[in-house]
C-alpha positions as CSV (number, residue, x, y, z in Angstrom):
1,S,-2.7,-3.8,16.3
2,L,-1.6,-1.7,13.3
3,M,-5.1,-0.2,13.1
4,L,-5.0,0.5,16.8
5,A,-1.6,2.2,16.4
6,G,-3.1,4.3,13.6
7,W,-6.0,5.4,15.8
8,L,-3.7,6.3,18.6
9,G,-1.4,8.1,16.2
10,R,-4.3,10.4,15.3
11,F,-4.5,11.4,19.0
12,V,-0.8,12.2,18.8
13,L,-1.5,14.4,15.7
14,A,-4.4,16.1,17.4
15,G,-2.4,16.8,20.6
16,S,0.6,18.1,18.7
17,Y,-1.3,20.2,16.1
18,S,-5.0,20.4,15.4
19,M,-8.1,18.4,14.3
20,D,-7.7,20.0,10.8
21,V,-4.4,18.2,10.5
22,V,-6.0,14.9,11.6
23,G,-8.8,15.3,9.0
24,R,-6.4,15.9,6.1
25,F,-4.1,13.0,7.1
26,T,-7.0,10.6,7.6
27,Y,-8.6,11.5,4.2
28,H,-5.3,11.0,2.4
29,Y,-4.7,7.7,4.2
30,N,-8.2,6.4,3.4
31,V,-7.7,7.2,-0.3
32,I,-4.6,4.9,-0.3
33,L,-6.5,2.2,1.6
34,M,-9.2,2.4,-1.1
35,L,-6.7,1.9,-3.9
36,T,-5.1,-1.0,-2.0
37,A,-8.4,-2.8,-1.5
38,L,-9.2,-2.8,-5.2
39,S,-7.0,-5.7,-6.1
40,S,-8.0,-8.1,-3.3
41,P,-11.5,-9.0,-4.4
42,L,-10.5,-9.1,-8.1
43,I,-7.4,-11.4,-7.7
44,A,-6.5,-12.6,-4.2
45,N,-10.0,-13.9,-3.2
46,P,-10.6,-16.0,-6.4
47,I,-7.1,-17.5,-6.3
48,G,-7.2,-18.2,-2.5
49,P,-9.1,-21.5,-2.6
50,Y,-6.7,-23.0,-5.2
51,V,-3.7,-22.0,-3.0
52,I,-5.2,-23.8,0.0
53,E,-6.2,-26.9,-2.1
54,A,-2.7,-27.2,-3.5
55,Y,-1.2,-27.1,-0.1
56,N,-3.7,-29.6,1.4
57,T,-3.0,-32.0,-1.4
58,G,0.7,-32.0,-0.8
59,R,1.8,-29.5,-3.5
60,P,3.4,-26.6,-1.6
61,R,5.4,-25.5,-4.6
62,R,2.2,-25.0,-6.5
63,S,0.8,-23.0,-3.6
64,G,3.9,-20.8,-3.7
65,D,3.6,-20.3,-7.5
66,L,0.0,-19.3,-7.2
67,L,0.7,-16.9,-4.3
68,G,3.5,-15.3,-6.4
69,K,1.3,-14.9,-9.4
70,A,-1.5,-13.4,-7.3
71,L,1.0,-10.9,-5.8
72,R,2.3,-9.8,-9.2
73,L,-1.2,-9.5,-10.6
74,R,-2.3,-7.4,-7.6
75,V,0.7,-5.1,-8.1
76,M,0.0,-4.8,-11.8
77,V,-3.6,-3.7,-11.0
78,I,-2.6,-0.9,-8.7
79,A,0.8,0.2,-10.2
80,P,-0.8,2.6,-12.7
81,L,-3.1,3.9,-10.1
82,L,-0.2,4.7,-7.8
83,V,1.6,6.4,-10.6
84,V,-1.3,8.7,-11.1
85,T,-1.6,9.3,-7.4
86,I,2.1,10.3,-7.1
87,V,2.0,12.6,-10.1
88,C,-1.5,14.2,-9.6
89,G,-2.1,13.8,-5.8
90,N,-3.3,17.3,-5.3
91,E,-5.5,17.2,-8.3
92,L,-7.0,13.9,-7.2
93,I,-7.7,15.3,-3.7
94,T,-9.2,18.5,-5.2
95,V,-11.6,16.4,-7.3
96,L,-12.6,14.0,-4.6
97,A,-12.7,16.4,-1.6
98,R,-12.0,20.1,-1.7
99,Q,-9.1,22.5,-2.3
100,E,-8.4,23.0,1.4
101,Y,-7.3,19.4,1.7
102,T,-4.3,19.9,-0.6
103,A,-2.7,21.9,2.2
104,A,-1.1,18.6,3.2
105,G,1.3,19.0,0.2
106,G,2.5,15.7,-1.3
107,L,1.2,13.5,1.5
108,L,-0.7,11.2,-0.9
109,A,2.5,10.4,-2.7
110,L,4.3,9.8,0.6
111,L,1.7,7.3,1.6
112,T,1.7,5.2,-1.6
113,P,4.3,2.7,-0.4
114,I,1.7,1.4,2.1
115,A,-0.3,0.0,-0.8
116,L,2.6,-2.1,-2.1
117,L,3.7,-3.1,1.4
118,A,0.2,-4.3,2.3
119,I,0.1,-6.6,-0.7
120,V,3.5,-8.1,0.1
121,S,2.7,-8.5,3.8
122,S,-0.6,-10.3,3.1
123,T,1.2,-12.7,0.8
124,F,3.8,-13.7,3.5
125,E,0.9,-13.8,6.0
126,Q,-0.8,-16.4,3.8
127,V,2.3,-18.5,3.7
128,L,2.4,-18.6,7.5
129,F,-1.4,-19.2,7.7
130,L,-1.1,-22.3,5.4
131,E,1.3,-23.8,8.0
132,R,-1.1,-22.8,10.8
133,R,1.5,-20.5,12.4
134,T,-1.1,-18.0,13.5
135,A,0.6,-17.2,16.8
136,V,3.7,-16.0,14.8
137,I,1.4,-13.8,12.7
138,G,-0.1,-12.3,15.8
139,R,3.3,-11.5,17.3
140,C,4.5,-9.9,14.1
141,Y,1.4,-7.6,14.0
142,V,1.8,-6.7,17.7
143,A,5.5,-5.8,17.3
144,A,4.9,-3.8,14.1
145,G,2.0,-1.9,15.7
146,A,4.1,-1.1,18.8
147,M,6.9,0.2,16.5
148,Q,4.5,2.3,14.5
149,L,3.0,3.9,17.6
150,G,6.5,4.7,18.9
151,L,7.5,6.2,15.6
152,F,4.3,8.4,15.7
153,I,5.3,9.7,19.1
154,L,8.9,10.4,17.9
155,L,8.4,11.7,14.4
156,V,5.1,13.6,14.4
157,P,6.5,16.6,16.5
158,F,9.0,17.3,13.7
159,H,6.4,17.5,11.0
160,P,2.6,16.7,11.0
161,Y,2.4,15.0,7.6
162,Y,5.9,13.8,6.8
163,G,6.3,12.4,10.4
164,A,3.0,10.6,10.3
165,A,3.6,9.2,6.8
166,A,7.1,8.0,7.8
167,A,5.6,6.3,10.9
168,M,2.9,4.5,8.8
169,N,5.4,3.4,6.1
170,L,8.0,2.2,8.5
171,G,5.5,0.4,10.6
172,M,4.2,-1.5,7.6
173,A,7.7,-2.2,6.4
174,A,8.5,-3.7,9.8
175,L,5.5,-6.0,9.4
176,V,6.7,-7.1,6.0
177,G,10.2,-7.7,7.3
178,L,9.0,-9.7,10.3
179,L,6.6,-11.9,8.3
180,W,9.3,-12.5,5.6
181,F,11.8,-13.5,8.3
182,F,9.5,-16.2,9.7
183,A,8.2,-17.3,6.3
184,R,11.7,-18.1,5.0
185,S,11.7,-21.4,6.8
186,A,8.2,-22.3,5.4
187,E,7.7,-25.1,3.0
188,V,5.8,-22.7,0.7
189,S,8.2,-20.4,-1.1
190,V,7.1,-17.2,-2.8
191,K,9.1,-15.4,-5.5
192,L,8.3,-11.7,-5.7
193,A,9.9,-11.2,-9.1
194,L,8.7,-7.6,-9.4
195,G,11.5,-6.3,-11.6
196,R,9.7,-6.0,-14.9
197,I,6.6,-4.5,-13.3
198,G,8.8,-1.9,-11.5
199,A,10.6,-1.0,-14.7
200,A,7.2,-0.5,-16.5
201,A,6.0,1.6,-13.6
202,A,9.1,3.8,-13.7
203,L,8.7,4.4,-17.4
204,C,5.0,5.2,-16.9
205,L,6.0,7.7,-14.1
206,S,8.2,9.6,-16.6
207,V,5.4,9.7,-19.1
208,A,2.9,10.9,-16.5
209,W,5.2,13.7,-15.4
210,L,5.7,14.7,-19.0
211,V,2.0,14.8,-19.7
212,K,1.3,16.8,-16.6
213,G,3.9,19.4,-17.5
214,M,2.3,19.8,-20.9
215,A,-1.3,20.0,-19.5
216,L,-0.8,22.3,-16.5
217,H,-3.2,24.8,-17.9
218,L,-6.1,22.4,-17.7
219,Q,-8.7,22.2,-14.9
220,P,-7.9,19.6,-12.2
221,L,-10.4,17.1,-13.5
222,L,-9.2,17.4,-17.1
223,L,-5.6,17.3,-16.0
224,L,-6.2,14.2,-13.9
225,G,-8.0,12.5,-16.9
226,A,-5.1,13.3,-19.3
227,V,-2.5,11.9,-16.9
228,T,-4.6,8.8,-16.2
229,A,-5.1,8.1,-19.9
230,A,-1.4,8.5,-20.7
231,T,-0.4,6.3,-17.7
232,G,-2.9,3.6,-18.6
233,V,-1.9,3.4,-22.3
234,S,1.8,3.4,-21.5
235,F,1.5,0.8,-18.8
236,L,-0.5,-1.5,-21.1
237,A,2.1,-1.0,-23.8
238,C,4.8,-2.0,-21.4
């Protein structure tokens, strides 16, 4: 339903503006999806069978601990990538695509919350899935998709990129909120505990902005490499 809302939202963009706007928005959104998908095969998929085994053998607390650890590890994997995306979004788009796509301004940075919200939503979804509450999961997705489409219709006329980004973020946030609400009563409890990772990411964001300010004279690829290196080193140090 969220995917369908995204497709229909592009029709809203095309009807209100142009296909060029749709192309830029879609490209930026796909870059965020690519970053989001990196952590799933590396962490979530290998840990998944152990989560199910613990639940099936009567250890729901163990399942919750494993889900919480998987969530934090996934956030740790993409946090430095998101920092680089926020600071050097235009440079990244220039290197991956072409200069014309940077006309969307800071769209890439505006879409970065989707990556974090997707990880959190998938964790709460797993909690409900363990208890076989698949109908609840379906209703949450349908409600969030309907809200996202409504927000596209309301917000896109005000601004092509900011309106669409707000609709995507708020739709995903609605999904997280709904899944969390129903997962509260589950036997499996997941602690997010993202404070230290968030503090490290905030420090790395400051370092990345500082390095970018010092390296503005470089070509986009070199500037992107310098910021990426500084972010990676500072995040590992944290």
